[in-house]
Amino acid sequence: MSGYWRLWLRVSFDMRLQVSPATAPLKGQLRPPGDKSISHRALIFGGLASGVSAIEGLLEAGDTMATQHAMSQLGARFSHTENGLMVQGVGAGGLLEPEGVLDMGNSGTAMRLLAGVLAGQPFDSVLSGDQSLNSRPMARIMAPLALMGATIHSEPGGRAPLRIQGNPALQGIHYDSPVASAQIKSCLLLAGLFAQGETVVSEPRLSRDHSERMLPAFGIEMGAGISLRGGQCLQACAVSVPADPSSAAFLVAAALLVPGSDLLLTHVGLNPTRTAFFRAVQAMGGDLSVQNERETAGERVGDLRVRYSPRLQGIDLPADWIPAMIDEVPILLALAACAEGTTRVRDAAELRVKESDRLAVMARGLEAMGCPVQEYPDGIDVTGADCHFAEVDSAHDHRCAMSLAVLGLRAEGGVSICDAQYIDTSYPAFRADLERLGITLHMQPESSS
Ligand code: S3P
């Protein structure tokens, strides 16, 4: 059975994660899984390029499998080798009209980036996803794509499924995005490749810049700021995917919270548009340092040394750090629940339109575990407390599930989390990695708990 179907089957069953308080420290060295954002881009760019691209370190998880599966429906060919994945790209003008709907599963990145590619093709296509993805806002990409000449029909409120009427005569645009979003930016850059003229994107704060860094490796000439000229063709190249700082964040937090822990996490991506969580940990008094910093394939990487930190302090999170830790806010809130004083997060309304409303889901989970919280439309205050056992709902959200699981390691009596199968969308080896570091978590089908 292919990895895609294996993971699809795993997320099709309701699972409960039972976490007991840690009785031993996390010790050892580990390379966390490949970066999800870079993996999506490697699969899409490699699938579009002329020639064969070699990808090392790719994340194989529900989200990236959805992208890989869609790219193969569009004509790209994938084969596993000893060193990773080879992608035979379709080359210029080579995408095939897909048979049936392209299923993006739980992945907003897959849907928004592929919408950019498909808007400029000489064929129609339909992008759909699971219940969570089909309730997330797509108007944010449909509006600028329409300015380029794209025709996309959605469900009411700009929700997927997206029915894309391909238009091979798109026009480049200058777009000032109202949101700092790498998905919007990358969607428009990809559509811009298939458009006439130049596409220029600006954003209120710099979001993750993996597309801008990786497109030149695929032979695309980038212009000033965030811009490119249409009509350029991608050429195959070798991609090395660093470990995902967003996945590493859960292991960092676990080590900070469990007495006696001492971990080395290797080859972690340290692109400055992704590292604000590590800065926040240091600002809270966490014992975290970067070693052996280096550059591979246009991305900064390094090893993270993290040790148990008994006296974390609450902080006021600077608003301009949010884009560089947008996916790490849930795990920061779990740390805040164990810190002295109050942690304040504002200017983070984007969290309400992620895989779940992450501010609300974390607020309910933390409150149930005995931690005082105050929710705001664009943020949350969390005051550290002695947390205790509760049954909590991760609302089909992988990052909320893992954040609450890490908090359970420190809570009296642990925690029990439903919908934990969604962890597989970004980190299928979460439990196995914790096990290697000395911590056992139990997952069981919902009916038997
Ligand atoms: C991503 C961008 C971010 C992030 C998501 C991955 C990407 O979303 O939350 O997990 O790979 O471009 P937004 O662009 O919506 O902020």
CSV table of C-alpha atoms and ligand atoms in Angstrom, one decimal:
chain,number,residue,atom,x,y,z
A,1,MET,CA,0.0,0.0,0.0
A,2,SER,CA,1.4,3.4,-0.9
A,3,GLY,CA,2.4,5.9,1.8
A,4,TYR,CA,-0.6,8.1,0.7
A,5,TRP,CA,-3.2,5.5,1.3
A,6,ARG,CA,-1.6,4.3,4.5
A,7,LEU,CA,-1.7,7.8,6.0
A,8,TRP,CA,-5.2,8.3,4.6
A,9,LEU,CA,-6.4,5.2,6.4
A,10,ARG,CA,-4.7,6.3,9.6
A,11,VAL,CA,-6.5,9.7,9.7
A,12,SER,CA,-9.8,8.0,8.9
A,13,PHE,CA,-10.2,6.5,12.4
A,14,ASP,CA,-11.0,8.5,15.5
A,15,MET,CA,-8.1,8.0,17.9
A,16,ARG,CA,-7.6,9.1,21.5
A,17,LEU,CA,-4.1,10.0,22.9
A,18,GLN,CA,-3.6,9.2,26.5
A,19,VAL,CA,-0.7,11.1,28.1
A,20,SER,CA,0.7,10.4,31.5
A,21,PRO,CA,2.9,12.8,33.5
A,22,ALA,CA,6.5,12.2,32.5
A,23,THR,CA,8.4,10.0,35.0
A,24,ALA,CA,11.8,10.2,33.2
A,25,PRO,CA,13.6,13.0,31.4
A,26,LEU,CA,13.9,13.4,27.6
A,27,LYS,CA,17.5,12.6,26.7
A,28,GLY,CA,19.4,12.1,23.5
A,29,GLN,CA,19.8,13.3,20.0
A,30,LEU,CA,17.3,13.3,17.1
A,31,ARG,CA,16.6,14.8,13.7
A,32,PRO,CA,13.0,15.9,13.6
A,33,PRO,CA,10.9,15.3,10.5
A,34,GLY,CA,11.4,17.3,7.3
A,35,ASP,CA,10.0,20.8,7.0
A,36,LYS,CA,6.4,20.7,5.8
A,37,SER,CA,6.4,24.0,3.9
A,38,ILE,CA,9.7,23.2,2.1
A,39,SER,CA,8.4,19.7,1.3
A,40,HIS,CA,5.2,21.0,-0.3
A,41,ARG,CA,7.2,23.4,-2.5
A,42,ALA,CA,9.8,20.7,-3.5
A,43,LEU,CA,7.0,18.4,-4.6
A,44,ILE,CA,5.2,21.2,-6.6
A,45,PHE,CA,8.2,22.8,-8.1
A,46,GLY,CA,9.8,19.4,-8.9
A,47,GLY,CA,6.6,18.2,-10.4
A,48,LEU,CA,6.4,21.3,-12.7
A,49,ALA,CA,10.1,21.3,-13.7
A,50,SER,CA,11.8,19.8,-16.8
A,51,GLY,CA,13.9,16.9,-15.7
A,52,VAL,CA,14.4,14.8,-12.6
A,53,SER,CA,14.7,16.5,-9.2
A,54,ALA,CA,16.1,14.6,-6.2
A,55,ILE,CA,14.5,15.5,-2.8
A,56,GLU,CA,16.3,14.5,0.4
A,57,GLY,CA,14.7,14.8,3.8
A,58,LEU,CA,11.2,15.1,2.5
A,59,LEU,CA,8.3,15.1,5.1
A,60,GLU,CA,6.1,12.1,4.5
A,61,ALA,CA,2.9,13.1,6.3
A,62,GLY,CA,-0.8,13.5,5.4
A,63,ASP,CA,-0.4,17.0,4.2
A,64,THR,CA,2.6,16.5,1.9
A,65,MET,CA,1.2,13.1,0.7
A,66,ALA,CA,-1.9,15.1,-0.5
A,67,THR,CA,0.3,17.4,-2.6
A,68,GLN,CA,2.3,14.5,-4.0
A,69,HIS,CA,-0.8,12.6,-4.9
A,70,ALA,CA,-2.3,15.6,-6.6
A,71,MET,CA,0.9,16.3,-8.5
A,72,SER,CA,0.9,12.7,-9.8
A,73,GLN,CA,-2.8,13.1,-10.9
A,74,LEU,CA,-1.4,16.1,-12.9
A,75,GLY,CA,1.3,14.0,-14.6
A,76,ALA,CA,4.4,14.2,-12.4
A,77,ARG,CA,6.1,10.8,-11.6
A,78,PHE,CA,7.6,9.9,-8.2
A,79,SER,CA,10.0,7.1,-7.2
A,80,HIS,CA,11.7,6.3,-4.0
A,81,THR,CA,15.4,5.8,-3.9
A,82,GLU,CA,17.9,5.1,-1.0
A,83,ASN,CA,18.5,8.8,-0.6
A,84,GLY,CA,14.9,10.1,-0.9
A,85,LEU,CA,12.4,10.8,-3.6
A,86,MET,CA,13.0,11.4,-7.3
A,87,VAL,CA,10.5,13.6,-9.1
A,88,GLN,CA,10.1,13.4,-12.9
A,89,GLY,CA,8.6,16.8,-13.6
A,90,VAL,CA,6.1,17.4,-16.5
A,91,GLY,CA,8.2,20.3,-18.0
A,92,ALA,CA,6.8,23.4,-19.7
A,93,GLY,CA,3.2,23.1,-20.7
A,94,GLY,CA,3.2,19.5,-19.6
A,95,LEU,CA,0.5,19.4,-16.8
A,96,LEU,CA,-2.3,16.9,-17.6
A,97,GLU,CA,-5.9,17.5,-17.0
A,98,PRO,CA,-6.7,15.6,-13.8
A,99,GLU,CA,-9.3,12.9,-13.7
A,100,GLY,CA,-11.7,13.7,-10.9
A,101,VAL,CA,-11.4,16.0,-7.9
A,102,LEU,CA,-7.9,16.8,-6.4
A,103,ASP,CA,-8.2,16.0,-2.7
A,104,MET,CA,-6.0,18.3,-0.6
A,105,GLY,CA,-7.0,16.6,2.7
A,106,ASN,CA,-6.3,18.9,5.6
A,107,SER,CA,-3.7,21.0,3.9
A,108,GLY,CA,-4.3,24.8,3.3
A,109,THR,CA,-0.8,25.1,1.8
A,110,ALA,CA,-1.5,22.4,-0.8
A,111,MET,CA,-4.9,23.9,-1.8
A,112,ARG,CA,-3.7,27.5,-2.0
A,113,LEU,CA,-0.4,26.9,-3.8
A,114,LEU,CA,-2.0,24.5,-6.3
A,115,ALA,CA,-4.9,26.9,-6.9
A,116,GLY,CA,-2.2,29.3,-8.1
A,117,VAL,CA,-0.8,26.7,-10.5
A,118,LEU,CA,-4.1,25.5,-11.8
A,119,ALA,CA,-5.6,29.0,-12.4
A,120,GLY,CA,-3.3,29.4,-15.4
A,121,GLN,CA,-3.7,26.0,-17.1
A,122,PRO,CA,-5.6,25.2,-20.4
A,123,PHE,CA,-7.9,22.9,-18.5
A,124,ASP,CA,-10.5,23.0,-15.6
A,125,SER,CA,-9.9,21.4,-12.2
A,126,VAL,CA,-11.6,21.0,-8.8
A,127,LEU,CA,-9.8,21.3,-5.5
A,128,SER,CA,-11.4,20.0,-2.4
A,129,GLY,CA,-10.5,18.9,1.1
A,130,ASP,CA,-11.7,17.6,4.4
A,131,GLN,CA,-14.3,19.3,6.6
A,132,SER,CA,-11.8,21.6,8.2
A,133,LEU,CA,-10.1,22.7,5.0
A,134,ASN,CA,-13.5,23.2,3.2
A,135,SER,CA,-14.4,25.6,6.0
A,136,ARG,CA,-11.3,27.8,5.7
A,137,PRO,CA,-11.2,31.1,3.8
A,138,MET,CA,-10.2,30.9,0.2
A,139,ALA,CA,-11.4,34.4,-0.9
A,140,ARG,CA,-8.0,35.6,0.1
A,141,ILE,CA,-6.5,33.9,-2.9
A,142,MET,CA,-9.6,34.0,-5.2
A,143,ALA,CA,-9.7,37.8,-5.1
A,144,PRO,CA,-6.1,38.4,-6.3
A,145,LEU,CA,-6.3,35.5,-8.8
A,146,ALA,CA,-9.5,37.0,-10.2
A,147,LEU,CA,-7.5,40.3,-10.7
A,148,MET,CA,-5.1,38.2,-12.8
A,149,GLY,CA,-8.0,37.0,-14.9
A,150,ALA,CA,-8.7,33.7,-13.2
A,151,THR,CA,-12.2,32.2,-12.9
A,152,ILE,CA,-12.8,30.3,-9.7
A,153,HIS,CA,-16.2,29.2,-8.3
A,154,SER,CA,-16.4,28.4,-4.6
A,155,GLU,CA,-19.1,27.5,-2.1
A,156,PRO,CA,-20.8,30.4,-0.3
A,157,GLY,CA,-18.4,32.5,1.8
A,158,GLY,CA,-15.4,31.7,-0.4
A,159,ARG,CA,-15.1,28.1,0.8
A,160,ALA,CA,-13.8,25.1,-1.0
A,161,PRO,CA,-14.4,23.0,-3.1
A,162,LEU,CA,-12.9,25.4,-5.6
A,163,ARG,CA,-13.9,24.9,-9.2
A,164,ILE,CA,-11.2,26.4,-11.3
A,165,GLN,CA,-11.8,27.3,-15.0
A,166,GLY,CA,-8.3,27.3,-16.3
A,167,ASN,CA,-7.2,30.4,-18.2
A,168,PRO,CA,-3.8,30.3,-20.0
A,169,ALA,CA,-3.9,34.0,-20.6
A,170,LEU,CA,-3.5,35.3,-17.0
A,171,GLN,CA,-2.0,38.7,-16.5
A,172,GLY,CA,0.6,39.5,-13.9
A,173,ILE,CA,-0.4,41.9,-11.1
A,174,HIS,CA,1.0,44.1,-8.4
A,175,TYR,CA,-0.7,42.9,-5.2
A,176,ASP,CA,-0.5,44.4,-1.7
A,177,SER,CA,-1.7,41.5,0.4
A,178,PRO,CA,-3.6,42.7,3.5
A,179,VAL,CA,-2.3,39.6,5.4
A,180,ALA,CA,1.2,38.4,6.0
A,181,SER,CA,0.7,34.9,4.4
A,182,ALA,CA,3.2,32.8,2.6
A,183,GLN,CA,0.3,30.8,1.1
A,184,ILE,CA,-1.2,33.9,-0.5
A,185,LYS,CA,2.3,35.1,-1.7
A,186,SER,CA,3.3,31.7,-3.1
A,187,CYS,CA,-0.1,31.1,-4.7
A,188,LEU,CA,0.4,34.4,-6.6
A,189,LEU,CA,4.0,33.8,-7.5
A,190,LEU,CA,3.0,30.4,-9.0
A,191,ALA,CA,0.1,31.9,-10.9
A,192,GLY,CA,2.6,34.6,-12.0
A,193,LEU,CA,4.8,32.0,-13.6
A,194,PHE,CA,1.9,31.1,-16.0
A,195,ALA,CA,0.9,34.8,-16.6
A,196,GLN,CA,2.0,37.4,-19.0
A,197,GLY,CA,4.1,40.3,-17.5
A,198,GLU,CA,5.4,40.7,-14.0
A,199,THR,CA,3.8,39.7,-10.8
A,200,VAL,CA,4.8,41.6,-7.7
A,201,VAL,CA,3.5,40.8,-4.1
A,202,SER,CA,4.0,42.9,-1.0
A,203,GLU,CA,2.8,42.0,2.5
A,204,PRO,CA,2.4,43.9,5.8
A,205,ARG,CA,5.2,41.8,7.5
A,206,LEU,CA,7.5,39.3,5.9
A,207,SER,CA,6.0,35.8,6.0
A,208,ARG,CA,8.1,32.6,5.5
A,209,ASP,CA,10.1,33.1,2.3
A,210,HIS,CA,10.8,29.5,1.2
A,211,SER,CA,9.2,30.0,-2.2
A,212,GLU,CA,11.4,33.0,-2.9
A,213,ARG,CA,14.5,31.1,-1.8
A,214,MET,CA,13.7,27.9,-3.7
A,215,LEU,CA,12.4,29.2,-7.0
A,216,PRO,CA,15.9,30.5,-8.1
A,217,ALA,CA,17.3,27.0,-7.4
A,218,PHE,CA,14.8,25.7,-9.9
A,219,GLY,CA,16.1,28.3,-12.5
A,220,ILE,CA,13.6,31.0,-11.9
A,221,GLU,CA,14.9,34.6,-12.0
A,222,MET,CA,13.3,36.6,-9.2
A,223,GLY,CA,12.9,40.4,-9.6
A,224,ALA,CA,13.2,43.2,-7.1
A,225,GLY,CA,11.2,42.7,-3.8
A,226,ILE,CA,8.9,39.7,-4.1
A,227,SER,CA,8.4,39.5,-7.9
A,228,LEU,CA,8.9,37.4,-11.0
A,229,ARG,CA,8.4,37.6,-14.7
A,230,GLY,CA,5.8,35.2,-16.3
A,231,GLY,CA,6.6,32.6,-18.9
A,232,GLN,CA,9.7,31.3,-17.1
A,233,CYS,CA,10.1,27.5,-16.9
A,234,LEU,CA,11.4,25.5,-13.9
A,235,GLN,CA,14.4,23.3,-14.3
A,236,ALA,CA,14.9,20.2,-12.1
A,237,CYS,CA,17.4,20.5,-9.2
A,238,ALA,CA,18.4,18.7,-6.0
A,239,VAL,CA,16.6,19.8,-2.8
A,240,SER,CA,17.7,19.1,0.7
A,241,VAL,CA,14.8,19.6,3.2
A,242,PRO,CA,15.9,20.6,6.7
A,243,ALA,CA,14.1,19.4,9.8
A,244,ASP,CA,10.9,21.4,10.5
A,245,PRO,CA,11.3,24.0,13.2
A,246,SER,CA,7.5,23.8,13.8
A,247,SER,CA,7.7,20.1,14.6
A,248,ALA,CA,11.0,20.6,16.6
A,249,ALA,CA,9.1,23.1,18.7
A,250,PHE,CA,7.0,20.3,20.4
A,251,LEU,CA,10.2,18.5,21.4
A,252,VAL,CA,11.8,21.7,22.6
A,253,ALA,CA,8.8,22.4,24.8
A,254,ALA,CA,8.7,18.9,26.2
A,255,ALA,CA,12.4,19.1,27.2
A,256,LEU,CA,11.9,22.5,28.8
A,257,LEU,CA,9.0,21.2,30.9
A,258,VAL,CA,10.2,17.7,32.0
A,259,PRO,CA,12.8,17.7,34.9
A,260,GLY,CA,16.3,16.5,34.0
A,261,SER,CA,15.8,16.7,30.2
A,262,ASP,CA,18.7,17.4,27.9
A,263,LEU,CA,18.2,17.1,24.1
A,264,LEU,CA,20.1,17.8,20.9
A,265,LEU,CA,17.8,18.3,17.9
A,266,THR,CA,19.9,18.2,14.7
A,267,HIS,CA,19.6,19.8,11.3
A,268,VAL,CA,16.7,22.1,12.2
A,269,GLY,CA,15.7,24.8,9.8
A,270,LEU,CA,16.6,28.2,11.2
A,271,ASN,CA,15.3,30.5,8.4
A,272,PRO,CA,14.7,33.8,10.2
A,273,THR,CA,11.1,33.9,9.0
A,274,ARG,CA,10.5,30.8,11.1
A,275,THR,CA,12.4,31.1,14.3
A,276,ALA,CA,10.5,33.5,16.5
A,277,PHE,CA,9.3,30.6,18.8
A,278,PHE,CA,12.9,29.9,19.7
A,279,ARG,CA,13.4,33.6,20.5
A,280,ALA,CA,10.3,33.6,22.6
A,281,VAL,CA,11.5,30.5,24.5
A,282,GLN,CA,14.8,32.3,25.3
A,283,ALA,CA,12.8,35.4,26.4
A,284,MET,CA,10.8,33.2,28.8
A,285,GLY,CA,14.1,32.1,30.3
A,286,GLY,CA,14.3,28.7,28.6
A,287,ASP,CA,17.7,27.0,28.3
A,288,LEU,CA,17.9,26.8,24.5
A,289,SER,CA,21.0,27.4,22.3
A,290,VAL,CA,21.9,27.0,18.7
A,291,GLN,CA,25.0,25.1,17.7
A,292,ASN,CA,26.8,24.4,14.5
A,293,GLU,CA,24.8,27.0,12.5
A,294,ARG,CA,25.3,26.5,8.7
A,295,GLU,CA,23.7,27.0,5.3
A,296,THR,CA,22.4,24.2,3.1
A,297,ALA,CA,20.6,24.7,-0.2
A,298,GLY,CA,19.7,28.3,0.5
A,299,GLU,CA,18.3,27.6,4.0
A,300,ARG,CA,20.0,28.2,7.3
A,301,VAL,CA,20.1,25.1,9.6
A,302,GLY,CA,21.6,24.3,13.0
A,303,ASP,CA,21.4,22.0,16.0
A,304,LEU,CA,19.3,23.0,19.0
A,305,ARG,CA,20.5,22.1,22.5
A,306,VAL,CA,17.6,22.3,25.0
A,307,ARG,CA,17.5,21.6,28.7
A,308,TYR,CA,14.9,21.5,31.4
A,309,SER,CA,14.1,25.0,32.6
A,310,PRO,CA,12.3,25.1,35.9
A,311,ARG,CA,11.6,28.9,36.0
A,312,LEU,CA,9.9,30.0,32.8
A,313,GLN,CA,8.5,33.5,32.9
A,314,GLY,CA,5.4,34.7,31.1
A,315,ILE,CA,6.1,37.3,28.4
A,316,ASP,CA,4.2,39.9,26.3
A,317,LEU,CA,4.8,38.4,22.8
A,318,PRO,CA,5.9,41.2,20.4
A,319,ALA,CA,3.2,41.5,17.6
A,320,ASP,CA,5.9,41.6,14.9
A,321,TRP,CA,7.1,38.1,16.0
A,322,ILE,CA,3.8,36.5,15.1
A,323,PRO,CA,4.3,35.8,11.4
A,324,ALA,CA,7.6,34.1,12.2
A,325,MET,CA,5.9,31.7,14.7
A,326,ILE,CA,2.4,31.6,13.4
A,327,ASP,CA,2.2,27.8,13.7
A,328,GLU,CA,4.0,27.7,17.1
A,329,VAL,CA,1.6,29.9,19.1
A,330,PRO,CA,-0.4,26.8,20.4
A,331,ILE,CA,2.8,25.2,21.9
A,332,LEU,CA,3.9,28.6,23.2
A,333,LEU,CA,0.5,28.7,25.1
A,334,ALA,CA,1.2,25.3,26.6
A,335,LEU,CA,4.6,26.6,27.9
A,336,ALA,CA,2.8,29.8,29.2
A,337,ALA,CA,0.5,27.5,31.2
A,338,CYS,CA,3.6,26.3,33.1
A,339,ALA,CA,5.3,29.7,33.4
A,340,GLU,CA,5.2,32.2,36.2
A,341,GLY,CA,2.9,35.1,35.5
A,342,THR,CA,0.9,35.9,32.4
A,343,THR,CA,1.8,35.5,28.8
A,344,ARG,CA,0.0,37.9,26.4
A,345,VAL,CA,-0.5,37.3,22.7
A,346,ARG,CA,-2.2,39.9,20.4
A,347,ASP,CA,-2.4,40.7,16.7
A,348,ALA,CA,-2.9,36.9,16.1
A,349,ALA,CA,-6.4,36.8,14.6
A,350,GLU,CA,-5.0,34.6,11.8
A,351,LEU,CA,-4.9,31.8,14.3
A,352,ARG,CA,-8.7,31.7,14.2
A,353,VAL,CA,-8.6,30.5,10.5
A,354,LYS,CA,-6.0,27.8,10.7
A,355,GLU,CA,-6.9,24.0,10.8
A,356,SER,CA,-9.1,25.0,13.7
A,357,ASP,CA,-9.8,28.3,15.6
A,358,ARG,CA,-6.6,27.7,17.5
A,359,LEU,CA,-7.1,30.5,20.0
A,360,ALA,CA,-10.5,29.0,21.0
A,361,VAL,CA,-9.4,25.4,21.0
A,362,MET,CA,-6.3,26.1,23.1
A,363,ALA,CA,-8.3,28.4,25.5
A,364,ARG,CA,-10.9,25.5,26.1
A,365,GLY,CA,-8.1,22.9,26.5
A,366,LEU,CA,-6.0,25.0,28.9
A,367,GLU,CA,-9.1,26.1,30.9
A,368,ALA,CA,-10.2,22.5,31.3
A,369,MET,CA,-6.7,21.7,32.6
A,370,GLY,CA,-7.0,24.4,35.3
A,371,CYS,CA,-5.2,27.3,33.7
A,372,PRO,CA,-6.7,30.8,33.8
A,373,VAL,CA,-7.1,32.2,30.3
A,374,GLN,CA,-8.7,35.3,28.8
A,375,GLU,CA,-9.6,35.3,25.1
A,376,TYR,CA,-9.6,38.4,22.9
A,377,PRO,CA,-10.7,38.7,19.2
A,378,ASP,CA,-7.1,38.8,18.2
A,379,GLY,CA,-5.3,37.0,21.0
A,380,ILE,CA,-5.2,35.5,24.4
A,381,ASP,CA,-3.8,35.9,27.9
A,382,VAL,CA,-2.6,32.7,29.7
A,383,THR,CA,-1.6,32.7,33.3
A,384,GLY,CA,0.6,29.9,34.6
A,385,ALA,CA,-1.0,27.4,37.0
A,386,ASP,CA,-0.7,23.9,38.4
A,387,CYS,CA,-2.4,22.0,35.6
A,388,HIS,CA,-4.4,18.8,36.1
A,389,PHE,CA,-6.0,16.0,34.2
A,390,ALA,CA,-8.8,16.7,31.7
A,391,GLU,CA,-10.4,15.2,28.6
A,392,VAL,CA,-9.7,17.8,25.9
A,393,ASP,CA,-10.8,18.2,22.3
A,394,SER,CA,-8.1,19.0,19.7
A,395,ALA,CA,-10.8,19.8,17.1
A,396,HIS,CA,-9.2,17.9,14.3
A,397,ASP,CA,-6.1,20.1,14.7
A,398,HIS,CA,-2.6,18.4,14.7
A,399,ARG,CA,-0.8,21.3,16.4
A,400,CYS,CA,-3.4,21.7,19.2
A,401,ALA,CA,-3.3,18.0,19.8
A,402,MET,CA,0.5,17.9,20.1
A,403,SER,CA,0.6,21.1,22.2
A,404,LEU,CA,-1.9,19.7,24.7
A,405,ALA,CA,0.0,16.4,24.7
A,406,VAL,CA,3.2,18.1,25.7
A,407,LEU,CA,1.3,20.0,28.5
A,408,GLY,CA,0.0,16.7,29.7
A,409,LEU,CA,3.6,15.5,30.4
A,410,ARG,CA,3.6,18.2,33.2
A,411,ALA,CA,-0.1,18.1,34.3
A,412,GLU,CA,-1.1,16.1,37.4
A,413,GLY,CA,-2.8,13.0,36.1
A,414,GLY,CA,-1.8,13.8,32.4
A,415,VAL,CA,-4.3,14.5,29.7
A,416,SER,CA,-6.6,12.6,27.3
A,417,ILE,CA,-7.0,14.1,23.8
A,418,CYS,CA,-9.6,13.2,21.2
A,419,ASP,CA,-9.1,13.5,17.4
A,420,ALA,CA,-5.4,12.9,17.9
A,421,GLN,CA,-5.2,11.0,14.6
A,422,TYR,CA,-4.8,14.4,13.0
A,423,ILE,CA,-1.2,14.5,14.3
A,424,ASP,CA,-0.4,12.4,11.2
A,425,THR,CA,-1.0,15.4,9.0
A,426,SER,CA,2.3,16.9,9.9
A,427,TYR,CA,4.2,14.6,12.3
A,428,PRO,CA,3.3,10.9,12.0
A,429,ALA,CA,6.5,10.0,14.0
A,430,PHE,CA,5.5,12.2,17.0
A,431,ARG,CA,5.0,9.3,19.4
A,432,ALA,CA,7.9,7.3,18.0
A,433,ASP,CA,10.3,10.2,18.3
A,434,LEU,CA,9.2,10.9,21.9
A,435,GLU,CA,9.6,7.1,22.6
A,436,ARG,CA,13.2,7.3,21.4
A,437,LEU,CA,13.8,10.2,23.8
A,438,GLY,CA,12.3,8.2,26.7
A,439,ILE,CA,8.6,9.2,26.8
A,440,THR,CA,5.7,6.8,26.0
A,441,LEU,CA,2.3,8.1,24.8
A,442,HIS,CA,-0.6,5.7,24.3
A,443,MET,CA,-2.9,6.0,21.3
A,444,GLN,CA,-6.1,4.0,21.0
A,445,PRO,CA,-9.3,3.8,18.9
A,446,GLU,CA,-11.9,6.1,20.3
A,447,SER,CA,-14.4,3.3,21.0
A,448,SER,CA,-12.1,1.3,23.2
A,449,SER,CA,-11.2,4.2,25.6
B,1,S3P,C1,2.5,27.9,5.2
B,1,S3P,C2,2.1,29.2,5.6
B,1,S3P,C3,1.4,29.5,6.8
B,1,S3P,C4,1.5,28.4,7.8
B,1,S3P,C5,1.2,27.1,7.2
B,1,S3P,C6,2.3,26.8,6.1
B,1,S3P,C7,3.2,27.7,4.0
B,1,S3P,O1,0.1,29.8,6.5
B,1,S3P,O2,0.5,28.6,8.9
B,1,S3P,O3,1.2,26.0,8.2
B,1,S3P,O4,3.8,26.6,3.8
B,1,S3P,O5,3.2,28.6,3.1
B,1,S3P,P1,-0.4,31.3,6.1
B,1,S3P,O6,0.2,31.6,4.8
B,1,S3P,O7,-1.9,31.2,5.9
B,1,S3P,O8,0.0,32.2,7.2
